[in-house]
PDB file of C-alpha atoms in Angstrom:
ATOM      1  CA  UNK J   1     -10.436   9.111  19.005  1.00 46.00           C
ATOM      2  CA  UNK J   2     -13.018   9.701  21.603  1.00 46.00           C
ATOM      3  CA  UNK J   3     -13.588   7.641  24.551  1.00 43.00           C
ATOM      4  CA  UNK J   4     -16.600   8.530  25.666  1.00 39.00           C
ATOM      5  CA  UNK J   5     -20.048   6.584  25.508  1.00 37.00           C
ATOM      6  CA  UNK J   6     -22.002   6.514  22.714  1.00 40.00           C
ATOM      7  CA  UNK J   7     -25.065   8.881  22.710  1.00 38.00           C
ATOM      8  CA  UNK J   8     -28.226   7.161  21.400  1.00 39.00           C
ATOM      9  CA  UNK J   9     -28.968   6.633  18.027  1.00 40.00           C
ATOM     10  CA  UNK J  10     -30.151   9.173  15.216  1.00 38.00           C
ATOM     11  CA  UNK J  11     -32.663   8.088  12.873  1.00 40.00           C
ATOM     12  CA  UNK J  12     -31.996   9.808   9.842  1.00 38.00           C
ATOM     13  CA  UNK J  13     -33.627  10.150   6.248  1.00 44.00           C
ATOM     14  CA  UNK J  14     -30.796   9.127   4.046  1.00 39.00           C
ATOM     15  CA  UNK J  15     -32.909   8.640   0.627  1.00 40.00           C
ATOM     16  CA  UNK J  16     -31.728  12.070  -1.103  1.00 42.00           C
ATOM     17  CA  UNK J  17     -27.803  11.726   0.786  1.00 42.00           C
ATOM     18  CA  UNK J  18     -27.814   7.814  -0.824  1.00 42.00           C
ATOM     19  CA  UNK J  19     -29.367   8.552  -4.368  1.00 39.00           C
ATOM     20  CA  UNK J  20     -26.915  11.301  -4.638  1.00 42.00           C
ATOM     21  CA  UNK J  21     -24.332   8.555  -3.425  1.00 46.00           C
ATOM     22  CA  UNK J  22     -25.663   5.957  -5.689  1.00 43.00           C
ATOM     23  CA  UNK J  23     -25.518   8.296  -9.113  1.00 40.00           C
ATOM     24  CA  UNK J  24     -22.359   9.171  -8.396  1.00 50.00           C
ATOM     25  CA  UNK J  25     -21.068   5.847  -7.924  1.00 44.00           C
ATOM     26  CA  UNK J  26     -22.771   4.881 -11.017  1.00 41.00           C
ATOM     27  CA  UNK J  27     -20.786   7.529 -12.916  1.00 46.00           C
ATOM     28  CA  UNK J  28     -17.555   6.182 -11.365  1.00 45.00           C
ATOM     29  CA  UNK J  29     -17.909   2.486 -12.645  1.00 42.00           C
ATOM     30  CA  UNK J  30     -18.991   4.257 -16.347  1.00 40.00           C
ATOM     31  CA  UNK J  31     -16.386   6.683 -16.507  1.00 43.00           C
ATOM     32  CA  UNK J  32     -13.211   5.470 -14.257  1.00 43.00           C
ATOM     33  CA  UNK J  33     -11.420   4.036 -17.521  1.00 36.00           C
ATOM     34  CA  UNK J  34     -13.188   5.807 -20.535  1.00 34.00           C
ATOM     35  CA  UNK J  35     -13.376   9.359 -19.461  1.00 37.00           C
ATOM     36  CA  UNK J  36      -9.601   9.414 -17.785  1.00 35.00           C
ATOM     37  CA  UNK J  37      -8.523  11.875 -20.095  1.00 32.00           C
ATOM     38  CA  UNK J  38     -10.966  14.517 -18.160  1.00 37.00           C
ATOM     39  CA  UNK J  39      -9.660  16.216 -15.520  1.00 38.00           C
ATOM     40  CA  UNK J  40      -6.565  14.377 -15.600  1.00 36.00           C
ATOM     41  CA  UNK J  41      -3.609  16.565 -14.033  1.00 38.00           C
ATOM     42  CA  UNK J  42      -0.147  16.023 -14.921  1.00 36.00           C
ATOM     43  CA  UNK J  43       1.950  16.453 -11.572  1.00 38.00           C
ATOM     44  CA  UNK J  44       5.900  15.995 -11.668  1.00 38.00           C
ATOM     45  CA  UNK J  45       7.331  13.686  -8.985  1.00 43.00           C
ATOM     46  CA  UNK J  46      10.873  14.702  -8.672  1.00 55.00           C
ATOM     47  CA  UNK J  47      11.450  11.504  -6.918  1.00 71.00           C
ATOM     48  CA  UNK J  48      13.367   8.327  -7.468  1.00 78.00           C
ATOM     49  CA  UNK J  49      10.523   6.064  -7.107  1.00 83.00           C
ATOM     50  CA  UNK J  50       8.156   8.470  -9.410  1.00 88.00           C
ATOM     51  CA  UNK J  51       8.501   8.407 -13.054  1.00 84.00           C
ATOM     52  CA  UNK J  52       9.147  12.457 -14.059  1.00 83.00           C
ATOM     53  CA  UNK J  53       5.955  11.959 -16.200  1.00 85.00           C
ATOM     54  CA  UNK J  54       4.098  10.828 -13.711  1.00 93.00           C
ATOM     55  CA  UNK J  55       0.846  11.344 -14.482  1.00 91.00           C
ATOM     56  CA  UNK J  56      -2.392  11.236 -11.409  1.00 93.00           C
ATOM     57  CA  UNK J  57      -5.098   8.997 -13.212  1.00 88.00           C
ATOM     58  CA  UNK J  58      -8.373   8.226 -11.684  1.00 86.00           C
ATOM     59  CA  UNK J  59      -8.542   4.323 -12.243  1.00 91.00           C
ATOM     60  CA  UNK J  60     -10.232   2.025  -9.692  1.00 95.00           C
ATOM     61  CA  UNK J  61     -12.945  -0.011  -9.034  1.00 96.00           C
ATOM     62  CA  UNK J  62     -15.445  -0.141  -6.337  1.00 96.00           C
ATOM     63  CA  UNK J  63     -17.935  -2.439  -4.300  1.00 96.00           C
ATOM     64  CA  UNK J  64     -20.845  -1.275  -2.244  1.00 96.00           C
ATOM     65  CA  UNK J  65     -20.196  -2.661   1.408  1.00 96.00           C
ATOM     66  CA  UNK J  66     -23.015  -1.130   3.278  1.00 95.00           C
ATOM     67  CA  UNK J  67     -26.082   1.794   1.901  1.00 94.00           C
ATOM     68  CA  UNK J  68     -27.050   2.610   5.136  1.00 94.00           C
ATOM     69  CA  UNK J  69     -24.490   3.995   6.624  1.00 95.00           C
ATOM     70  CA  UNK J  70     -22.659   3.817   3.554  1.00 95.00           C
ATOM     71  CA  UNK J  71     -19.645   1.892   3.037  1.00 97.00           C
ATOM     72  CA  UNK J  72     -17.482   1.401  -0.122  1.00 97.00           C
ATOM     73  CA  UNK J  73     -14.388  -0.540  -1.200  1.00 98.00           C
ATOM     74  CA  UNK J  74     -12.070   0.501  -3.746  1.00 98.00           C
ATOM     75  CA  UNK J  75     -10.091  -1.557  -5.475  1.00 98.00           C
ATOM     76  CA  UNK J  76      -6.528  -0.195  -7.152  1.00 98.00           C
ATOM     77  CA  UNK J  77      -7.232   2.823  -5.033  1.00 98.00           C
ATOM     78  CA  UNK J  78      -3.120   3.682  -5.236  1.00 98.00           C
ATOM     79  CA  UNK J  79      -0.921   2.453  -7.751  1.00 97.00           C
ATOM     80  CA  UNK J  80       2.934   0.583  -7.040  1.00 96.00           C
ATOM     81  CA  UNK J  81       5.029   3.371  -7.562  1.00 96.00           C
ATOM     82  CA  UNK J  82       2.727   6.175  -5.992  1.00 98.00           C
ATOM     83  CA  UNK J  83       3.385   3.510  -3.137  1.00 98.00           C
ATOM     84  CA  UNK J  84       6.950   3.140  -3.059  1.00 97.00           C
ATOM     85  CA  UNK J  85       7.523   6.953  -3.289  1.00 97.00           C
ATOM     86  CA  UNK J  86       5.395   7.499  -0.471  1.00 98.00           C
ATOM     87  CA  UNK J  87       7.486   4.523   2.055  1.00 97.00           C
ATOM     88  CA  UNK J  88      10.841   6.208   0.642  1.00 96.00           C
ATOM     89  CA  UNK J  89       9.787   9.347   1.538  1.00 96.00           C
ATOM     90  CA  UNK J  90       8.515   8.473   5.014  1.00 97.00           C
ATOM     91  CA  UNK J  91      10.974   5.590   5.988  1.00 96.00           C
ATOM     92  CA  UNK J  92      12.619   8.122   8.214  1.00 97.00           C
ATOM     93  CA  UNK J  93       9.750  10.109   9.935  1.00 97.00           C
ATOM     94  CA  UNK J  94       7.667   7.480  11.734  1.00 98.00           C
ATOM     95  CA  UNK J  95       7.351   8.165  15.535  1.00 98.00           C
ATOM     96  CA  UNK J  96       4.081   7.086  18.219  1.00 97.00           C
ATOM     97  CA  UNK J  97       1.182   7.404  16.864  1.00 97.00           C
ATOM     98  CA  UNK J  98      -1.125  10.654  18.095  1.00 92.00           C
ATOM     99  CA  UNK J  99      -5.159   9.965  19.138  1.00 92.00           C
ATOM    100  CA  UNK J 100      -7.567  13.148  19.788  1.00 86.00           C
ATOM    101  CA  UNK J 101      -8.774  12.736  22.910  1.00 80.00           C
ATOM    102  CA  UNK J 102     -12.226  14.650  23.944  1.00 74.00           C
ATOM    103  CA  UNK J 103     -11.724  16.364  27.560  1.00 73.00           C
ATOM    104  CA  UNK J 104     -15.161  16.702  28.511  1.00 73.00           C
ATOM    105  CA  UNK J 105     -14.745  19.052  31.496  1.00 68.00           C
ATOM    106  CA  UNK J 106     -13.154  21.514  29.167  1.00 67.00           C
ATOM    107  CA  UNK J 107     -14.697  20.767  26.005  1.00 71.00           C
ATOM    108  CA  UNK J 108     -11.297  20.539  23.991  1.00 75.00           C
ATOM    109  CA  UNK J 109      -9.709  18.373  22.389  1.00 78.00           C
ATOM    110  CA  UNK J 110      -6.225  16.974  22.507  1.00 76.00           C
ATOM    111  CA  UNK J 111      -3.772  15.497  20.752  1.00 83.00           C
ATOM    112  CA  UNK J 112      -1.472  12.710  22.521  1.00 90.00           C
ATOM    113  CA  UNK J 113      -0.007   9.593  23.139  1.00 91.00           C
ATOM    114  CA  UNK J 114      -1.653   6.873  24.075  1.00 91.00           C
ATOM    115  CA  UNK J 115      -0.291   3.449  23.402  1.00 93.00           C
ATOM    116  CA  UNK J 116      -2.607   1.379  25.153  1.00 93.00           C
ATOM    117  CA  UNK J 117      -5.498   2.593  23.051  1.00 93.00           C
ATOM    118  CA  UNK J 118      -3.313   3.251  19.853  1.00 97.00           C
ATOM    119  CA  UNK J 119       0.054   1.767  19.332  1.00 97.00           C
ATOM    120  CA  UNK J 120       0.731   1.925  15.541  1.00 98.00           C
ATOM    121  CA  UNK J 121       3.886   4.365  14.424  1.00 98.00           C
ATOM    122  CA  UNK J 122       3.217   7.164  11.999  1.00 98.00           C
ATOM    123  CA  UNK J 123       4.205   9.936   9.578  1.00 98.00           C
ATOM    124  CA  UNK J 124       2.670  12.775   7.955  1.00 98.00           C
ATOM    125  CA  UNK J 125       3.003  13.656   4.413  1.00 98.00           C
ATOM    126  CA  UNK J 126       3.475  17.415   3.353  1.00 97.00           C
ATOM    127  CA  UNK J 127       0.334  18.389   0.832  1.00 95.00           C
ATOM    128  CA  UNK J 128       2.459  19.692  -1.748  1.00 96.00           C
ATOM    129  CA  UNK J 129       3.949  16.006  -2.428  1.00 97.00           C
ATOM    130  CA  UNK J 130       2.886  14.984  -5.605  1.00 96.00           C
ATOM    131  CA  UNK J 131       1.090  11.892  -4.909  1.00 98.00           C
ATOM    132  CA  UNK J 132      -0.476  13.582  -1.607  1.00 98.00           C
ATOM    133  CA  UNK J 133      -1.933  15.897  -3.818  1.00 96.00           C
ATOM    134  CA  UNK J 134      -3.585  12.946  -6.209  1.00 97.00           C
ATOM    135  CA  UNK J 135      -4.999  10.950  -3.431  1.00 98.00           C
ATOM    136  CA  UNK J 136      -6.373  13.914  -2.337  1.00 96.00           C
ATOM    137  CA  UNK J 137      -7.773  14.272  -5.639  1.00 95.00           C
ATOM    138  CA  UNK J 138      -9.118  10.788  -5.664  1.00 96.00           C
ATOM    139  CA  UNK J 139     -10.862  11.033  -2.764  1.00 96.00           C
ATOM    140  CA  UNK J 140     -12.713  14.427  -3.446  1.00 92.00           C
ATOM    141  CA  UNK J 141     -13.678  13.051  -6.711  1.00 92.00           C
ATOM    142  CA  UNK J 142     -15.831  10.273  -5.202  1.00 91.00           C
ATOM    143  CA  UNK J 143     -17.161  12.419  -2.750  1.00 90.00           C
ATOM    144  CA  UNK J 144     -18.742  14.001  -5.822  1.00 88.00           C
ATOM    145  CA  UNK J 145     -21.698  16.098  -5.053  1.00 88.00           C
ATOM    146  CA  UNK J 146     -21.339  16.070  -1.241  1.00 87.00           C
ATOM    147  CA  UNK J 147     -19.163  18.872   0.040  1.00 85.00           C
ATOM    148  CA  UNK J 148     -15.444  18.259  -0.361  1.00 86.00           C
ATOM    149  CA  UNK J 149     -13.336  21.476  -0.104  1.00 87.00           C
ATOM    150  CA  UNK J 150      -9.899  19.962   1.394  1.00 91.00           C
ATOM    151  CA  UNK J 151      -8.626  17.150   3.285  1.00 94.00           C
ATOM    152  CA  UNK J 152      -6.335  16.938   5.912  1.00 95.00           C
ATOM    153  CA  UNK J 153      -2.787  15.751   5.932  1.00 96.00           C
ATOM    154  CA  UNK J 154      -2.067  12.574   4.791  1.00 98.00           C
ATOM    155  CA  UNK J 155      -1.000  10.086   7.757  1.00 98.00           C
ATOM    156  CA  UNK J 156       1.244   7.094   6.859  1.00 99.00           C
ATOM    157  CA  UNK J 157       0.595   4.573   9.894  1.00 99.00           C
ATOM    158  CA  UNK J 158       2.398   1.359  10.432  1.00 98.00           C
ATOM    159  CA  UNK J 159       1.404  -1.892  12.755  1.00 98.00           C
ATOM    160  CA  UNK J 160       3.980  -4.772  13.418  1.00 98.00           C
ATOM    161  CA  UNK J 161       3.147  -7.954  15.708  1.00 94.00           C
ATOM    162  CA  UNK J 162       0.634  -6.941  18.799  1.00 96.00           C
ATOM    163  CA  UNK J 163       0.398  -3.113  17.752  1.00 98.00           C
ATOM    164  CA  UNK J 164      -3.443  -1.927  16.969  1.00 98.00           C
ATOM    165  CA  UNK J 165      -6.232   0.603  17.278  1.00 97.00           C
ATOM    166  CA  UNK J 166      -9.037   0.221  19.910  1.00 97.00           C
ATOM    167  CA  UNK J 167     -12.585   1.207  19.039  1.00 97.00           C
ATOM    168  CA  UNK J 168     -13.068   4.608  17.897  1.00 96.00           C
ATOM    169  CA  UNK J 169     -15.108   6.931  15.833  1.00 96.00           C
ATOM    170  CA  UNK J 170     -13.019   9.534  13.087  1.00 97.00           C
ATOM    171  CA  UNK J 171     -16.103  12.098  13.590  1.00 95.00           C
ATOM    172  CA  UNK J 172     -14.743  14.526  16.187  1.00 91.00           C
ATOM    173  CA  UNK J 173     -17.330  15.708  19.320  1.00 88.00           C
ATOM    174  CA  UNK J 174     -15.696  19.201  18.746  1.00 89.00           C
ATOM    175  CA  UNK J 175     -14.711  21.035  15.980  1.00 91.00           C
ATOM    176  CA  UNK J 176     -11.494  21.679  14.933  1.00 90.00           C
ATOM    177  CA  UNK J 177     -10.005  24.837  13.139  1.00 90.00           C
ATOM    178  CA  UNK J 178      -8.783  25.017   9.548  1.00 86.00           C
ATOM    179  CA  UNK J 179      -7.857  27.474   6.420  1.00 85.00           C
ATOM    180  CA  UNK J 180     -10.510  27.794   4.312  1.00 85.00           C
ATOM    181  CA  UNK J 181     -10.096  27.576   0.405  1.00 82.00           C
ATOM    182  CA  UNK J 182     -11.377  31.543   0.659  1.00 86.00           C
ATOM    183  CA  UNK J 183      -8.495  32.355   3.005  1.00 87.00           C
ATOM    184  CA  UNK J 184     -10.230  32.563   6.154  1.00 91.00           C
ATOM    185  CA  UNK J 185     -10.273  30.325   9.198  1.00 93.00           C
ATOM    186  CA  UNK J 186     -13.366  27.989   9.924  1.00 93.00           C
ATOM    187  CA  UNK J 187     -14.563  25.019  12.206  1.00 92.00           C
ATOM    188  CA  UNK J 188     -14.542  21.515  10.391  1.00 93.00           C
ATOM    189  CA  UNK J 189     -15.373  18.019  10.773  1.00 94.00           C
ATOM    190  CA  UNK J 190     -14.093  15.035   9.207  1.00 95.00           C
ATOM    191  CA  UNK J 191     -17.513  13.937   6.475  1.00 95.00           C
ATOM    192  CA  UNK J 192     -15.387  11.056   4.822  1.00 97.00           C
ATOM    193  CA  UNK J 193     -12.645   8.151   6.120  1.00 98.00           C
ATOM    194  CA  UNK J 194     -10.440   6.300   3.464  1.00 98.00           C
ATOM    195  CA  UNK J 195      -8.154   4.210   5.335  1.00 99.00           C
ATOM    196  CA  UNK J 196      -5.802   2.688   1.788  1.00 99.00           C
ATOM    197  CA  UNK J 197      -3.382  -0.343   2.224  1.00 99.00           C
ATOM    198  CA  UNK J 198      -0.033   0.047   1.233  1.00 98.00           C
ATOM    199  CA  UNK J 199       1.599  -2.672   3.119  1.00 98.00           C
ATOM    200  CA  UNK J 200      -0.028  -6.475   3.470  1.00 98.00           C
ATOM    201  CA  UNK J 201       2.939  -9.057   4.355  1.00 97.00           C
ATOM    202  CA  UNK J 202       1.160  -9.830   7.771  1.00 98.00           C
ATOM    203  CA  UNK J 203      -1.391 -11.985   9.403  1.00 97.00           C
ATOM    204  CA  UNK J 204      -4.010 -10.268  11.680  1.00 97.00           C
ATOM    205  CA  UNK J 205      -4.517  -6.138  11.063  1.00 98.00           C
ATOM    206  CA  UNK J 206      -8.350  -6.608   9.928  1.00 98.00           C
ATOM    207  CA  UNK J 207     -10.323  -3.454   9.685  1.00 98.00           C
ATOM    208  CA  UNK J 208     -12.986  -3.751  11.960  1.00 98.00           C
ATOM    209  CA  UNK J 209     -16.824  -2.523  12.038  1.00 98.00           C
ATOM    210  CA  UNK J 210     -18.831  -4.346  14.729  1.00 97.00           C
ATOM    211  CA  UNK J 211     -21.965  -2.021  13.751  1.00 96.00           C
ATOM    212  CA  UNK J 212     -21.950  -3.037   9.996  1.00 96.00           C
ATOM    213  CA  UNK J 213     -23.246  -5.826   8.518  1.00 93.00           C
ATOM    214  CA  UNK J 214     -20.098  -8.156   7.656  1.00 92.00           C
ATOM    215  CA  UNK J 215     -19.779  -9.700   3.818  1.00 92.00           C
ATOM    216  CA  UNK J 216     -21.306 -13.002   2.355  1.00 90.00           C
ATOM    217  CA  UNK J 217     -20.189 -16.354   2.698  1.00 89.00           C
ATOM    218  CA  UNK J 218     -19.390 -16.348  -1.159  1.00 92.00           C
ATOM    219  CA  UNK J 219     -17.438 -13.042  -0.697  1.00 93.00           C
ATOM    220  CA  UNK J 220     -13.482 -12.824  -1.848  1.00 96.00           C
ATOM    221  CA  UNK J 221     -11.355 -14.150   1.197  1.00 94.00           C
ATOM    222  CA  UNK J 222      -8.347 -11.996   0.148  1.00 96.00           C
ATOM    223  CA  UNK J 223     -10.067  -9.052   1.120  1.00 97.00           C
ATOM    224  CA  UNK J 224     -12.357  -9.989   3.582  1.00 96.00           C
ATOM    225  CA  UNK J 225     -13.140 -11.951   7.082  1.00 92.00           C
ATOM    226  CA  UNK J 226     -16.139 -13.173   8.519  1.00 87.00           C
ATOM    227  CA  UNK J 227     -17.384 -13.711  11.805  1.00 84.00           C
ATOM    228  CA  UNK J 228     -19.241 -16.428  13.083  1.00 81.00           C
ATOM    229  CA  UNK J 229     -22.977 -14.642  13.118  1.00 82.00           C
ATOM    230  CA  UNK J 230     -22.330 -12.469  10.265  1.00 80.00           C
ATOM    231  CA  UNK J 231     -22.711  -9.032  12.312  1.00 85.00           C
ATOM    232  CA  UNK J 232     -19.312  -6.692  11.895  1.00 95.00           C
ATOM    233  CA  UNK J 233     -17.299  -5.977   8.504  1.00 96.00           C
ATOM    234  CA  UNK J 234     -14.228  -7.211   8.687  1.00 97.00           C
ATOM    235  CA  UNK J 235     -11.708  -5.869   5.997  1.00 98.00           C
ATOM    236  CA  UNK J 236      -8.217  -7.381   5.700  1.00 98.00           C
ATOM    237  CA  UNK J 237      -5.570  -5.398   4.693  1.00 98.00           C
ATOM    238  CA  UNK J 238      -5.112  -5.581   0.561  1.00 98.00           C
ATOM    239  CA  UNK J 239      -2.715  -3.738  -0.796  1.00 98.00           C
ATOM    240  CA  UNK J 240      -3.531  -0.636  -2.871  1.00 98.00           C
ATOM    241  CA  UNK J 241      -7.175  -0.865  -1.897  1.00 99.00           C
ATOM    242  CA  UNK J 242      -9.279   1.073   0.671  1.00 99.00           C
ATOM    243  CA  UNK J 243     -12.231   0.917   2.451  1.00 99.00           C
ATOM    244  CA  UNK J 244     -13.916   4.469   2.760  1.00 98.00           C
ATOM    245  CA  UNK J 245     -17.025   5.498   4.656  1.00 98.00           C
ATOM    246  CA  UNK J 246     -19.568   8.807   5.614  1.00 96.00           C
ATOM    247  CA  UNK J 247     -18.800   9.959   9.138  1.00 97.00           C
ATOM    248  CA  UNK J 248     -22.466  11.831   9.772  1.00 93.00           C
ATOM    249  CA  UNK J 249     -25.769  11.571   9.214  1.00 91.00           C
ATOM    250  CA  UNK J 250     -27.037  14.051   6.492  1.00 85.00           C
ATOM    251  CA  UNK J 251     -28.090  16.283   9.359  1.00 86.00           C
ATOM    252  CA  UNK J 252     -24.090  17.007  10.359  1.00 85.00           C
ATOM    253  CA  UNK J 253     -24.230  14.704  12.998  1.00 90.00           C
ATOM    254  CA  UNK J 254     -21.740  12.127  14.266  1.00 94.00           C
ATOM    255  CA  UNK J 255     -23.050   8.501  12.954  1.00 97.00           C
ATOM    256  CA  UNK J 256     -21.834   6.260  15.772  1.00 97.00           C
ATOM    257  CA  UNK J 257     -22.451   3.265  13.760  1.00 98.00           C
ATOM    258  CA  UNK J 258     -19.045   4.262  11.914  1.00 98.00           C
ATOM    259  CA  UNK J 259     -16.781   3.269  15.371  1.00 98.00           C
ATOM    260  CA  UNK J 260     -14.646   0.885  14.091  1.00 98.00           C
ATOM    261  CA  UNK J 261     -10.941  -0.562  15.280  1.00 98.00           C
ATOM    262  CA  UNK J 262      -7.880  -1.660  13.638  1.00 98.00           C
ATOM    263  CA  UNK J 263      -7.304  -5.932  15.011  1.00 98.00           C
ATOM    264  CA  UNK J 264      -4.120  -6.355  16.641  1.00 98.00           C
ATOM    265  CA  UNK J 265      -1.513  -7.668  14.162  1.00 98.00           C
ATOM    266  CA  UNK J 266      -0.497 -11.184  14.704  1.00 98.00           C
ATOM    267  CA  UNK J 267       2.689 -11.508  12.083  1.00 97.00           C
ATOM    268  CA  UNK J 268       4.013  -9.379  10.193  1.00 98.00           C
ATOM    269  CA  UNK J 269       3.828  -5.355   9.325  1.00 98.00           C
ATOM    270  CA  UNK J 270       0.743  -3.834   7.893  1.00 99.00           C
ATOM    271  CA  UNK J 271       1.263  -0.246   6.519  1.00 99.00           C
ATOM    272  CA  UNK J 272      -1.667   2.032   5.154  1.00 99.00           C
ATOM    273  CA  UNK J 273      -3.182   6.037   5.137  1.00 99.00           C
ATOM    274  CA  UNK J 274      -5.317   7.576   6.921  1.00 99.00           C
ATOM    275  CA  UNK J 275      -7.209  10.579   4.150  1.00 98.00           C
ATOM    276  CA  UNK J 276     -10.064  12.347   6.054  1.00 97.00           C
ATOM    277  CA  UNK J 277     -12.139  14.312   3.814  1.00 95.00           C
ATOM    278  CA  UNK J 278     -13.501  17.612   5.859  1.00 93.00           C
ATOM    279  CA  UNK J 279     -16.736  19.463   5.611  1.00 91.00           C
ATOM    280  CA  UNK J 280     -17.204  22.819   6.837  1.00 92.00           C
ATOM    281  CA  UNK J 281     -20.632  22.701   9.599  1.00 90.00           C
ATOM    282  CA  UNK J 282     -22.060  26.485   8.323  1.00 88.00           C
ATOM    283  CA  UNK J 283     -21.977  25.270   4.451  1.00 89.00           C
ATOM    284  CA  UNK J 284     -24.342  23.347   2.877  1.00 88.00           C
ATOM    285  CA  UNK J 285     -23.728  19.282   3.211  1.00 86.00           C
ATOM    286  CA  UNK J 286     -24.902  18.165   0.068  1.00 85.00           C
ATOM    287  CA  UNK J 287     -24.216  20.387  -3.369  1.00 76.00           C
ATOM    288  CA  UNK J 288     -21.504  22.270  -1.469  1.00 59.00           C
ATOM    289  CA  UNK J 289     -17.951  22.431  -3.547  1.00 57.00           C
TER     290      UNK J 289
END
């Protein structure tokens, strides 16, 4: 989170970022139930809620919910089971949720709690669990030929009655430090956001773009809200879908038109992830790994 003004607008060429976007997605619709049997890796669950041949598919569908900046929705993003392992696993570890918050005198960035701005509990998820690992998966795979070496942890977050996020952007002002797939340590951002819903008994808990263009009047009212001129995407929480979205313009840059804020919750609990997909500045944006 950064809570800081926004800095005026880039105007970007996104034709050659988009039609590598737009093949890719293309490929996805083609190939998500046909060509399953490529690439798919057998991981073993060891847990109650996992079957011991559990198996990490790539099966979903998706809708295009903005090109420019682009948006997408995926639907069947996470399967049942992959989410009841993941709630056993966590029921026990959720505490205040953490926001980054820019310092601008010292140019740092820190990590706190702040439950005025963010009042949601949370829990991490080690990246050796078995269905970490698969989303993970999942996510790189769409990011196709845009770089995608890692992503970071994945965050479990939970909202009950009142609890939300205020406006913020994922892109970070500074960069923050990771281990590189080659061993050594480099300066990241986060390229792409998947916020996945894994919880929906609630009223309220929208996902909320003001900057985006919000659905039709003919679009599906389980998964989406409009407002009353049409500006600002409002996605309710499904479960086992996610909404997922580029963080920078194809220059590296922040795209401020991706601030967006989690709606109070009115009734209810609302539980999904947070999977950030990094990119490493000094490497190549598009065709990197």
């Amino acid at each position: 989170m950064v809570l800081v003004s926004r800095p005026p607008a880039v105007k970007i060429d996104f034709r050659c970022l988009l039609l590598l976007s737009t093949f890719q997605i293309w490929n996805w619709v083609t190939n998500s139930v046909s060509s399953l049997s490529n690439g798919v890796v057998s991981i073993f669950g060891g847990s109650p809620l996992l079957p011991d041949d559990y198996v990490c598919t790539q099966e979903y569908s998706i809708e295009l919910l903005s090109v420019d900046p682009l948006v997408i929705y995926v639907n069947g993003f996470v399967k049942d089971h992959e989410i009841n392992h993941l709630i056993h696993k966590t029921k026990d570890d959720f505490s205040p949720s953490f926001v980054y918050d820019y310092k601008t005198d010292k140019n740092e960035i820190l990590s706190e709690v702040n439950s005025t701005w963010r009042s949601s509990t949370s829990a991490m998820v080690s990246k050796r669990d078995p269905v970490s690992r698969c989303l993970a998966k999942r996510l790189k795979s769409l990011m196709g030929n845009l770089q995608h070496p890692d992503t970071e942890r994945l965050q479990i977050v939970k909202y009950v009655g009142g609890e939300r996020f205020r406006m913020h952007n994922d892109y970070l002002p500074v960069h923050l430090e990771a281990k590189h797939p080659d061993g050594s340590t480099k300066k990241f951002n986060r390229l792409v956001s998947s916020f996945i819903y894994i919880g929906d008994n609630c009223t309220g808990g929208e996902t909320y773009f003001p900057d985006i263009k919000g659905v039709g009047p003919n679009a599906d009212g389980d998964k989406f809200s409009r407002t009353e001129d049409g500006m600002g995407l409002l996605v309710k929480p499904k479960k086992g879908n996610a909404v997922i979205w580029h963080n920078v313009h194809q220059n590296g840059t922040g795209d401020e038109r991706m601030a967006h804020a989690g709606l109070p919750v009115v009734n209810g609990t609302k539980i999904g992830m947070n999977l950030f997909g990094i990119y490493y500045p000094d490497e190549p944006l598009v065709g990197g790994t």
